[in-house]
RNA sequence: GGCCCGUUCGUCUAGGGGUUAGGACACGUCCCUUUCACGGAUGAAACACGGGUUCGAUUCCCGUACGGGCUACCA
C-alpha cells in the first residue's frame, strides 16, 4: 500500500459540458499525480444511458487539453494497461463482482417495481420515518432475502427484471478517513441498501466506481464534496469485496459556490451574472429539456488557460505564503491536499479578470500580436507585424483581455473620423487650431521621429506660440486618435511614424474646422 | 425532516492558545502619469453566537445559529 505508484483519476459522467468545478477537480487530481510522479487517468462514467449526451465526452477531452492538464492515460489520451476507460465499454466485468457479493451474503436480488418502491417510501413517510430500503424495510419487500430460493430462481429464469442491492448491516460504525476532513464516522443504520447493479445490466456509479478504482489500481480518490455522504458505502464495498487493504485514500473537495447568495455554482449563475461557468463555448443537449443548449466558455471570453487554471487552483487551495500567481509547474511543486480548505469557495468573477490581466502583462508583445492578428483579421484590418507588435506594447498595460485591444485601440489602425466633442468644445479655437498646424509642420521637419524627439518638437512649438503644453496636449491627442484617453501620446507618434502622424493632424484640422464651421453657421 | 460537512474583512484566503489578526481582489484617498491604465503609498473592512478548558481563547471541546451537500435502478 505504502509503496504503490500514485494513480488518480478524474471520472466525470458525460451528461453535459464539464463545468469549472469539474475542471478544478481534474486540476487537483492532475497536480497531485504530477507532484508524486504518478499517473492521472481520465475515466468516463457513463453508466446512466438515459442521461448520455452526445459530444459531452469530446468536450471534456478538449477542455482538459485547453487547460493543459492532460491525463496520461484514458479516454482521448491513449490507453494504458488498464483499458478500456469508458464504463460502458467495461460493462461485462461488473456483474461478476455484484454476483460475488450476493454469493458472499453482502448483497441480494430485489424484484420490486418502481411503483412498489414508491408505495414503500410513502408508507414510511406517513409513519414519520425517512428511511428507505434498509435493514428493516427490506423484510417487507420482494427480494432474495424474503422470497424462497425457488421463487428467486424462477423469477430470474423468467427474465424478470431485478436489481442487486447491497445488504447494509443494521448497526455498525463505518469510518472513512478523509485527507482533508479527518475521520468521518457514520452508523450504518443511516445508510440504505443502495442499488449496485441495475435492471438494465449496468452497474450504478457506486459499484462501477469501486470495481474500476480497484482494477485500475487507483491510490487516491479526489472528488467533490457531494460524494462524501456515499463514501461510507464505498468503504463497505471495498471491505465486502475483500479489497480493503488496497482501498484508495479519499479526499473530498469543497464545493464551488455562486458569487451572490449561497448554493452551488451553476450555469444559471453564469448566465445571470455574465461570466462563464465552462472552460469552452459550445452547444450540447440539455438532459432535462432534451433541447440543444449553448454556453460560453473562458476560452472564448478571451481568458488564457494559464490564468483560468491559476484562478481555479486558488479556489479552495492556498500555499502557505502570500503567492497568488503560479505557473503549472509551481502549482505542482506547491500543491498538497492537506492545504485544501474545508469550506466552500464563492467564485469571484472580478478576481478572475485580474488573473487574466496579470498573465496578459506577462506575455511578450510578439505573443500578444499573434493572438491579436486573428481579431484584426476579423475586423478586416491588415497591418505589418512590427506595427501590430507595437500596438500590443502600448495597449497591454491597460487591458485585461486581448479582445479589448480592438475596442481600446482601433484608432491605431484606422484614422479617426470623429473627434471627442467634449475636448473639441473645450480646447478648440483659432489659436489652438493654429498650434496644431504649427506642430504638424514642425513634425514634418523632425528628423528622428522618436517619442523623445517628437515630444521636444511639440513642446518647442507650444513655447514658440506662447501656449502652455497642457492647454493643447489633449486636443493634440484627439486630433491624432479621436479620443481623449489612450497610451502615452508620443509613443503613439513614434509607432505611427512621421507620415501617418502628419496625415492625421492635417486631416483633423480640416475635419474639425469644417465641423466648427457647420456648428457656427447653424 | 434525517444524516454528513462547514463558518477569519463584501470575496478568495494566511495564521494559530498571548499577533497592531497578514496578503490578494473589489472599494476610498493621495502620489506618479499634462489622459486612462499600470505602479507606489495609504484608508475603511473579519475571527457567527453562547458555554466550557485555560493565567489567557479567534485558535481546543461542547452546544446553538446560519450555510451547504446528500437523501434515485443520476453521477
XYZ file of C-alpha atoms (C1' of nucleotides) in Angstrom:
597
model
C 0.000 0.000 0.000
C 2.700 2.427 1.038
C 4.844 1.806 -1.964
C 2.212 1.821 -4.619
C 2.695 4.159 -7.522
C 0.313 7.082 -7.152
C -2.583 6.756 -9.547
C -5.525 9.134 -9.527
C -8.461 9.517 -11.821
C -10.830 12.177 -12.933
C -14.130 10.451 -13.548
C -16.796 12.722 -14.993
C -20.011 11.499 -16.473
C -20.776 12.667 -19.992
C -24.083 14.280 -19.101
C -23.228 17.789 -20.224
C -20.385 20.248 -20.559
C -17.666 19.983 -17.946
C -18.118 22.887 -15.585
C -15.394 24.785 -13.803
C -15.933 22.854 -10.602
C -15.192 19.718 -12.550
C -12.140 21.327 -14.057
C -10.886 22.126 -10.593
C -11.362 18.529 -9.503
C -9.435 17.436 -12.570
C -6.738 20.002 -11.826
C -6.249 18.880 -8.232
C -6.028 15.293 -9.411
C -3.507 16.313 -12.023
C -1.419 18.330 -9.583
C -1.445 15.556 -7.050
C -0.402 12.964 -9.626
C 2.406 15.096 -11.010
C 3.609 16.090 -7.597
C 4.035 12.450 -6.676
C 5.295 11.298 -10.027
C 2.164 9.272 -10.564
C -0.497 8.740 -13.190
C -3.502 10.850 -13.966
C -6.315 8.964 -15.615
C -9.457 10.098 -17.364
C -12.295 7.663 -16.943
C -15.729 8.267 -18.338
C -18.558 7.205 -16.070
C -21.388 6.632 -18.472
C -23.366 4.006 -16.632
C -26.504 6.088 -16.989
C -27.638 5.523 -20.516
C -30.640 7.814 -20.079
C -28.581 10.875 -19.432
C -25.913 10.292 -22.017
C -25.216 13.446 -24.005
C -23.536 13.076 -27.369
C -20.447 15.213 -27.628
C -20.030 15.648 -23.893
C -17.134 13.246 -23.778
C -15.320 15.062 -26.527
C -15.991 18.325 -24.746
C -14.323 17.003 -21.613
C -11.274 15.911 -23.557
C -10.964 19.235 -25.357
C -11.450 21.189 -22.184
C -8.653 19.329 -20.416
C -6.415 19.846 -23.402
C -7.079 23.552 -23.464
C -6.364 23.786 -19.757
C -3.087 21.984 -20.236
C -3.902 19.304 -17.689
C -3.737 16.241 -19.833
C -4.256 12.791 -18.429
C -1.515 10.360 -19.334
C -3.996 7.543 -19.609
C -7.615 7.348 -20.573
C -10.297 8.432 -22.965
C -8.886 10.719 -25.593
C -5.341 10.464 -24.298
C -4.281 6.965 -25.160
C -4.824 3.640 -23.493
C -2.671 2.450 -20.665
C -2.509 -1.022 -19.214
C -5.990 -0.828 -17.713
C -8.084 -0.032 -20.753
C -10.869 0.424 -21.552
C -11.657 3.662 -19.737
C -15.309 4.045 -20.537
C -17.593 2.242 -18.143
C -19.998 1.269 -20.896
C -17.054 -0.498 -22.528
C -16.267 -2.228 -19.272
C -19.817 -3.415 -18.831
C -19.043 -7.161 -18.914
C -16.737 -7.015 -15.919
C -19.077 -5.611 -13.286
C -21.659 -8.339 -13.000
C -19.277 -10.931 -11.587
C -18.436 -8.673 -8.645
C -22.063 -7.959 -7.911
C -22.791 -11.687 -8.050
C -19.854 -12.362 -5.794
C -21.315 -10.001 -3.222
C -24.625 -11.840 -3.398
C -22.851 -15.157 -3.025
C -20.933 -13.899 -0.012
C -24.082 -12.607 1.605
C -23.295 -8.923 1.246
C -25.899 -8.201 -1.385
C -29.180 -9.574 -2.636
C -31.527 -9.580 -5.584
C -34.536 -7.296 -5.445
C -37.550 -7.537 -7.686
C -39.614 -4.593 -6.528
C -41.168 -2.437 -9.191
C -40.778 1.313 -9.071
C -44.451 1.556 -8.091
C -43.829 -0.731 -5.153
C -40.813 1.301 -4.139
C -42.814 4.497 -4.292
C -45.501 2.954 -2.181
C -42.989 1.816 0.392
C -41.459 5.280 0.615
C -44.862 6.859 1.029
C -45.759 4.431 3.731
C -42.535 5.151 5.571
C -43.109 8.842 5.219
C -46.601 8.532 6.608
C -45.167 6.773 9.606
C -42.871 9.701 10.126
C -39.853 7.700 9.161
C -37.487 8.803 6.489
C -35.796 5.501 5.958
C -35.792 3.917 2.581
C -34.730 0.415 1.588
C -32.790 -0.745 4.632
C -32.332 -3.491 7.180
C -35.887 -3.063 8.430
C -37.884 -2.315 5.322
C -36.251 -4.942 3.166
C -38.097 -7.514 5.221
C -41.318 -6.379 3.608
C -40.118 -6.142 0.043
C -39.716 -8.618 -2.758
C -36.133 -9.733 -2.679
C -33.952 -12.765 -2.327
C -33.966 -12.343 1.435
C -37.732 -12.591 1.737
C -38.555 -14.815 -1.212
C -37.842 -18.516 -1.244
C -34.831 -19.728 -3.133
C -37.076 -21.432 -5.670
C -39.082 -18.290 -6.186
C -35.930 -16.265 -6.766
C -34.549 -18.766 -9.210
C -37.845 -18.903 -11.033
C -38.086 -15.127 -11.333
C -34.574 -14.866 -12.665
C -35.138 -17.690 -15.118
C -38.296 -15.953 -16.278
C -36.184 -12.916 -17.096
C -37.977 -10.814 -14.559
C -36.163 -7.524 -14.091
C -34.206 -7.280 -10.888
C -31.523 -5.203 -9.278
C -28.777 -6.152 -6.899
C -28.728 -4.215 -3.648
C -26.056 -4.042 -1.011
C -27.084 -5.514 2.318
C -26.149 -2.772 4.728
C -25.596 -4.072 8.263
C -28.138 -2.949 10.823
C -25.950 -1.171 13.309
C -22.291 -0.839 12.624
C -19.908 2.061 12.770
C -18.359 2.868 9.411
C -15.306 5.066 9.398
C -13.960 6.956 6.434
C -10.643 8.682 6.583
C -10.647 11.830 4.528
C -7.346 13.559 3.882
C -8.969 16.963 4.033
C -11.522 16.444 6.788
C -10.118 13.748 9.010
C -12.236 10.855 10.205
C -15.868 10.843 9.226
C -17.879 8.354 11.204
C -21.339 7.199 10.278
C -23.535 4.484 11.661
C -24.659 2.014 9.056
C -28.245 2.463 10.249
C -28.116 5.762 8.411
C -27.217 4.090 5.153
C -29.670 2.439 2.827
C -29.453 -0.643 0.655
C -28.231 1.137 -2.442
C -28.683 -0.441 -5.807
C -25.352 -1.734 -7.077
C -26.471 -3.324 -10.260
C -29.355 -2.005 -12.308
C -32.004 -3.960 -14.121
C -30.630 -2.744 -17.436
C -27.478 -4.753 -16.812
C -25.333 -1.761 -15.933
C -23.764 -1.147 -12.566
C -24.596 2.025 -10.682
C -21.921 4.589 -10.003
C -21.206 3.069 -6.617
C -20.402 -0.362 -7.947
C -18.590 0.714 -11.089
C -16.543 3.230 -9.237
C -15.209 0.707 -6.744
C -14.562 -2.004 -9.303
C -12.779 0.409 -11.618
C -10.709 2.073 -8.958
C -9.644 -1.330 -7.755
C -8.856 -2.801 -11.147
C -7.157 0.401 -12.286
C -5.032 0.430 -9.143
C -6.190 3.870 -8.074
C -4.448 5.011 -4.906
C -6.250 8.280 -4.159
C -9.790 9.311 -4.850
C -10.013 13.091 -5.139
C -13.551 14.181 -5.843
C -16.210 16.721 -4.938
C -17.768 17.003 -1.521
C -21.099 15.819 -2.879
C -19.628 12.321 -2.685
C -18.827 12.442 0.977
C -22.188 11.003 2.089
C -21.696 7.917 -0.050
C -18.094 7.367 0.980
C -19.088 5.029 3.849
C -20.975 2.906 1.354
C -17.848 2.753 -0.749
C -15.739 1.717 2.210
C -18.186 -1.097 2.900
C -17.956 -2.223 -0.688
C -14.173 -2.391 -0.552
C -14.478 -4.422 2.594
C -17.077 -6.830 1.232
C -15.146 -7.336 -1.964
C -12.056 -8.113 0.063
C -10.126 -5.117 -1.222
C -9.869 -3.043 1.897
C -6.092 -3.395 2.100
C -5.701 -1.604 -1.210
C -8.552 0.819 -0.729
C -7.641 4.254 -2.056
C -7.359 7.216 0.258
C -10.144 9.747 -0.014
C -10.099 13.494 -0.347
C -13.393 15.326 -0.709
C -13.023 18.775 -2.167
C -15.100 21.747 -1.019
C -17.707 22.948 -3.452
C -17.590 25.991 -5.693
C -20.346 28.350 -4.644
C -22.137 31.064 -6.569
C -20.828 34.625 -6.230
C -24.001 36.064 -4.741
C -26.121 34.372 -2.146
C -25.476 30.740 -1.454
C -25.587 27.453 -3.222
C -23.632 25.507 -5.730
C -22.314 27.370 -8.736
C -24.477 26.599 -11.744
C -24.844 27.503 -15.367
C -27.733 29.786 -14.458
C -25.492 31.938 -12.275
C -23.155 32.498 -15.162
C -25.973 33.485 -17.479
C -27.453 35.763 -14.876
C -24.261 37.450 -13.734
C -22.487 37.412 -17.057
C -19.477 35.200 -16.528
C -18.582 31.826 -17.998
C -19.058 28.681 -15.962
C -17.471 26.453 -18.566
C -13.971 26.319 -19.984
C -15.050 26.207 -23.626
C -18.022 27.545 -25.527
C -20.274 25.029 -27.176
C -23.694 23.610 -27.589
C -24.878 20.341 -26.130
C -28.149 18.628 -25.484
C -29.727 19.508 -22.171
C -30.718 16.296 -20.424
C -33.754 17.863 -18.828
C -35.277 19.679 -21.756
C -33.793 17.466 -24.467
C -33.066 20.688 -26.342
C -29.658 21.864 -27.511
C -28.327 24.466 -25.137
C -25.418 26.730 -25.899
C -22.988 28.035 -23.325
C -19.973 30.283 -23.295
C -16.508 29.414 -22.145
C -13.484 31.088 -20.677
C -11.527 30.402 -23.808
C -13.951 32.316 -25.997
C -14.211 35.130 -23.471
C -10.530 35.704 -24.015
C -9.068 34.098 -20.931
C -5.669 32.483 -21.089
C -5.702 28.882 -19.946
C -2.886 29.646 -17.506
C -4.955 32.391 -15.909
C -8.029 30.204 -15.733
C -6.094 27.379 -14.137
C -4.323 29.675 -11.719
C -7.606 31.225 -10.654
C -9.349 27.927 -10.229
C -6.424 26.424 -8.323
C -6.805 29.083 -5.657
C -10.494 28.405 -5.164
C -10.142 26.012 -2.295
C -6.407 25.696 -2.081
C -3.699 28.076 -0.981
C 0.025 27.852 -0.424
C 1.383 28.766 2.959
C 2.764 32.057 1.705
C 1.260 35.060 0.017
C 1.976 33.985 -3.516
C -1.013 34.078 -5.818
C 0.485 33.772 -9.257
C 1.609 30.259 -10.026
C 2.749 28.538 -13.164
C 1.539 24.991 -13.587
C 4.983 23.790 -12.576
C 4.857 25.856 -9.422
C 1.399 24.564 -8.638
C 2.658 21.024 -8.983
C 5.511 21.779 -6.658
C 3.428 23.545 -4.041
C 0.238 21.540 -4.125
C -0.874 19.366 -1.287
C -4.251 18.002 -0.333
C -3.611 18.932 3.274
C -3.742 22.573 2.283
C -7.095 22.292 0.570
C -9.665 24.168 2.601
C -12.731 22.562 4.073
C -15.290 25.204 3.341
C -16.901 26.012 0.022
C -15.452 28.825 -2.065
C -17.567 31.551 -3.575
C -16.468 32.247 -7.054
C -15.424 35.841 -7.782
C -15.615 36.847 -11.455
C -13.796 40.129 -10.742
C -10.725 38.449 -9.417
C -10.745 36.159 -12.397
C -10.302 39.180 -14.632
C -7.417 40.299 -12.508
C -5.722 36.960 -13.014
C -6.064 37.324 -16.727
C -4.648 40.814 -16.611
C -1.625 39.538 -14.754
C -0.970 36.932 -17.393
C -1.649 39.365 -20.192
C 1.060 41.616 -18.913
C 3.496 38.749 -18.682
C 3.134 37.921 -22.350
C 5.643 39.357 -24.776
C 4.453 41.858 -27.361
C 5.101 39.270 -30.035
C 2.970 36.635 -28.322
C 0.146 39.109 -27.944
C 0.453 40.137 -31.577
C -0.038 36.523 -32.600
C -3.231 36.449 -30.590
C -4.363 39.843 -31.797
C -3.880 39.182 -35.504
C -6.936 36.917 -35.786
C -9.042 39.615 -34.136
C -7.767 42.135 -36.637
C -8.394 39.796 -39.500
C -11.954 39.500 -38.366
C -12.248 43.258 -38.437
C -10.842 43.364 -41.916
C -7.620 45.009 -40.830
C -4.271 44.112 -42.234
C -1.127 45.659 -40.868
C 2.569 44.998 -40.656
C 3.607 42.637 -37.901
C 6.008 45.108 -36.278
C 3.260 47.675 -36.141
C 0.860 45.230 -34.518
C 3.534 44.264 -32.031
C 3.981 47.931 -31.245
C 0.261 48.328 -30.707
C 0.309 45.422 -28.283
C 3.169 47.016 -26.408
C 1.174 50.200 -25.945
C -2.095 48.529 -25.101
C -1.199 45.616 -22.907
C -0.751 47.672 -19.770
C -4.293 48.875 -19.995
C -6.256 45.770 -20.864
C -7.464 42.596 -19.209
C -8.011 40.748 -22.463
C -6.524 40.689 -25.915
C -10.049 41.107 -27.169
C -10.104 44.541 -25.544
C -7.239 45.706 -27.690
C -9.575 46.443 -30.545
C -12.112 48.449 -28.605
C -9.350 50.300 -26.819
C -7.167 50.976 -29.799
C -8.967 50.564 -33.101
C -7.919 54.131 -33.886
C -4.355 52.965 -34.047
C -5.269 51.114 -37.210
C -7.964 53.368 -38.605
C -7.594 57.136 -38.585
C -10.411 58.773 -36.663
C -13.426 60.116 -38.497
C -14.948 61.729 -35.452
C -13.338 63.612 -32.600
C -14.220 63.731 -28.933
C -16.800 66.524 -28.821
C -16.126 67.474 -25.206
C -12.476 68.094 -25.820
C -13.109 69.967 -29.061
C -15.634 72.185 -27.398
C -13.319 72.965 -24.554
C -9.992 73.267 -26.322
C -10.521 74.000 -29.962
C -10.302 77.632 -31.035
C -8.444 79.669 -33.562
C -5.279 79.773 -31.537
C -5.152 76.083 -30.783
C -6.073 75.248 -34.352
C -3.073 77.255 -35.457
C -0.993 75.439 -32.948
C -1.963 72.085 -34.411
C -0.963 73.352 -37.842
C 2.294 74.628 -36.423
C 3.141 71.322 -34.730
C 2.201 69.479 -37.835
C 4.704 71.489 -39.830
C 7.328 71.166 -37.147
C 6.899 67.406 -37.017
C 7.412 67.222 -40.743
C 10.870 68.557 -40.111
C 11.649 66.332 -37.178
C 14.405 64.087 -38.388
C 14.446 61.344 -35.785
C 10.830 60.501 -35.213
C 11.030 59.016 -31.748
C 8.841 59.605 -28.745
C 11.524 61.709 -27.151
C 12.135 63.848 -30.200
C 8.506 64.390 -31.100
C 7.801 65.448 -27.560
C 10.616 68.001 -27.822
C 9.162 69.261 -31.057
C 5.737 69.506 -29.542
C 6.969 71.491 -26.587
C 9.059 73.740 -28.737
C 6.037 74.562 -30.862
C 3.938 75.292 -27.831
C 6.604 77.571 -26.437
C 7.012 79.315 -29.749
C 3.312 80.109 -29.828
C 3.170 81.036 -26.196
C 0.775 78.269 -25.259
C 1.130 76.039 -22.248
C 1.672 72.440 -23.326
C -1.096 71.364 -21.007
C -3.528 73.584 -22.847
C -3.136 71.697 -26.071
C -1.955 68.271 -25.110
C -5.329 66.657 -25.051
C -6.562 68.424 -28.147
C -3.470 67.193 -29.898
C -4.251 63.685 -28.723
C -7.787 63.927 -30.000
C -6.504 65.101 -33.377
C -4.326 62.014 -33.536
C -6.667 59.421 -32.147
C -10.126 60.940 -31.956
C -10.427 60.119 -28.272
C -9.296 61.821 -25.081
C -7.537 58.905 -23.473
C -5.080 56.269 -24.528
C -1.473 55.217 -24.453
C 1.402 57.598 -23.921
C 0.938 60.150 -26.677
C 4.422 60.397 -28.078
C 4.859 56.654 -28.023
C 1.896 56.585 -30.321
C 3.503 59.065 -32.657
C 6.630 57.001 -32.801
C 4.594 53.970 -33.661
C 2.741 55.817 -36.406
C 5.808 57.363 -37.910
C 6.068 60.782 -39.388
C 3.945 60.298 -42.443
C 0.888 58.897 -40.692
C 1.165 61.384 -37.839
C 1.236 64.365 -40.114
C -1.528 62.970 -42.275
C -3.754 62.559 -39.238
C -3.041 66.027 -37.974
C -3.807 67.613 -41.302
C -6.973 65.608 -41.638
C -8.028 66.606 -38.140
C -7.538 70.268 -38.830
C -9.772 70.003 -41.888
C -12.435 67.824 -40.280
C -12.683 69.693 -37.035
C -12.504 73.031 -38.823
C -15.416 72.044 -41.042
C -17.340 70.793 -38.085
C -16.825 74.047 -36.280
C -17.906 75.873 -39.401
C -21.141 73.982 -39.528
C -21.746 74.484 -35.859
C -21.068 78.176 -36.206
C -23.455 78.532 -39.129
C -26.299 76.584 -37.731
C -37.305 16.020 8.182
C -32.806 12.728 8.774
C -27.540 12.177 8.069
C -22.900 14.395 6.839
C -19.679 18.647 6.065
C -18.573 23.555 7.048
C -18.236 29.016 9.395
C -11.393 34.602 9.774
C -12.572 41.524 6.198
C -18.025 42.086 0.783
C -14.965 37.867 -1.844
C -10.522 34.317 -2.091
C -7.595 33.269 1.937
C -2.791 33.271 5.711
C -2.391 32.407 10.707
C -2.998 29.859 15.115
C -3.536 29.252 22.924
C -0.564 35.527 24.262
C -0.207 38.740 16.853
C -1.119 46.127 15.956
C -5.086 39.059 13.145
C -1.205 39.168 7.387
C -1.890 39.132 1.865
C -4.884 39.476 -2.711
C -9.485 41.130 -5.498
C -13.084 44.939 -5.202
C -13.779 49.920 -2.821
C -11.997 55.152 -0.763
C -7.933 58.864 -0.592
C -3.221 60.535 -2.244
C 1.258 60.250 -5.413
C 3.159 59.103 -10.337
C 1.434 59.854 -15.407
C -0.056 67.011 -18.745
C -5.133 61.470 -20.205
C -6.683 56.492 -18.966
C -4.368 52.335 -17.213
C -0.106 50.349 -14.718
C 2.763 51.215 -10.473
C 3.505 53.204 -5.430
C 1.515 54.846 -0.730
C -2.492 54.857 2.373
C -7.556 54.007 4.424
C -12.054 51.500 5.642
C -13.073 46.258 6.324
C -13.106 39.911 9.566
C -12.166 35.586 13.770
C -21.075 33.735 13.653
C -23.072 33.308 18.823
C -23.188 31.003 23.840
C -20.922 27.979 27.256
C -16.715 25.432 28.947
C -10.965 24.112 29.285
C -7.052 27.650 30.465
C -3.436 32.583 33.835
C -5.073 33.660 28.787
C -9.039 31.777 23.656
C -10.067 33.804 17.162
C -7.182 29.238 17.761
C -9.007 23.307 21.767
C -14.025 20.971 23.414
C -19.467 21.124 23.613
C -23.877 23.309 22.184
C -26.784 26.998 19.220
C -27.446 29.641 14.876
C -26.536 30.003 9.925
C -24.843 27.966 5.240
C -24.003 23.867 2.115
C -24.137 18.716 0.456
C -26.582 14.029 0.336
C -31.101 11.571 0.987
C -32.936 7.752 -7.333
C -32.481 1.262 -10.882
C -28.256 10.046 -11.504
C -23.426 10.686 -11.344
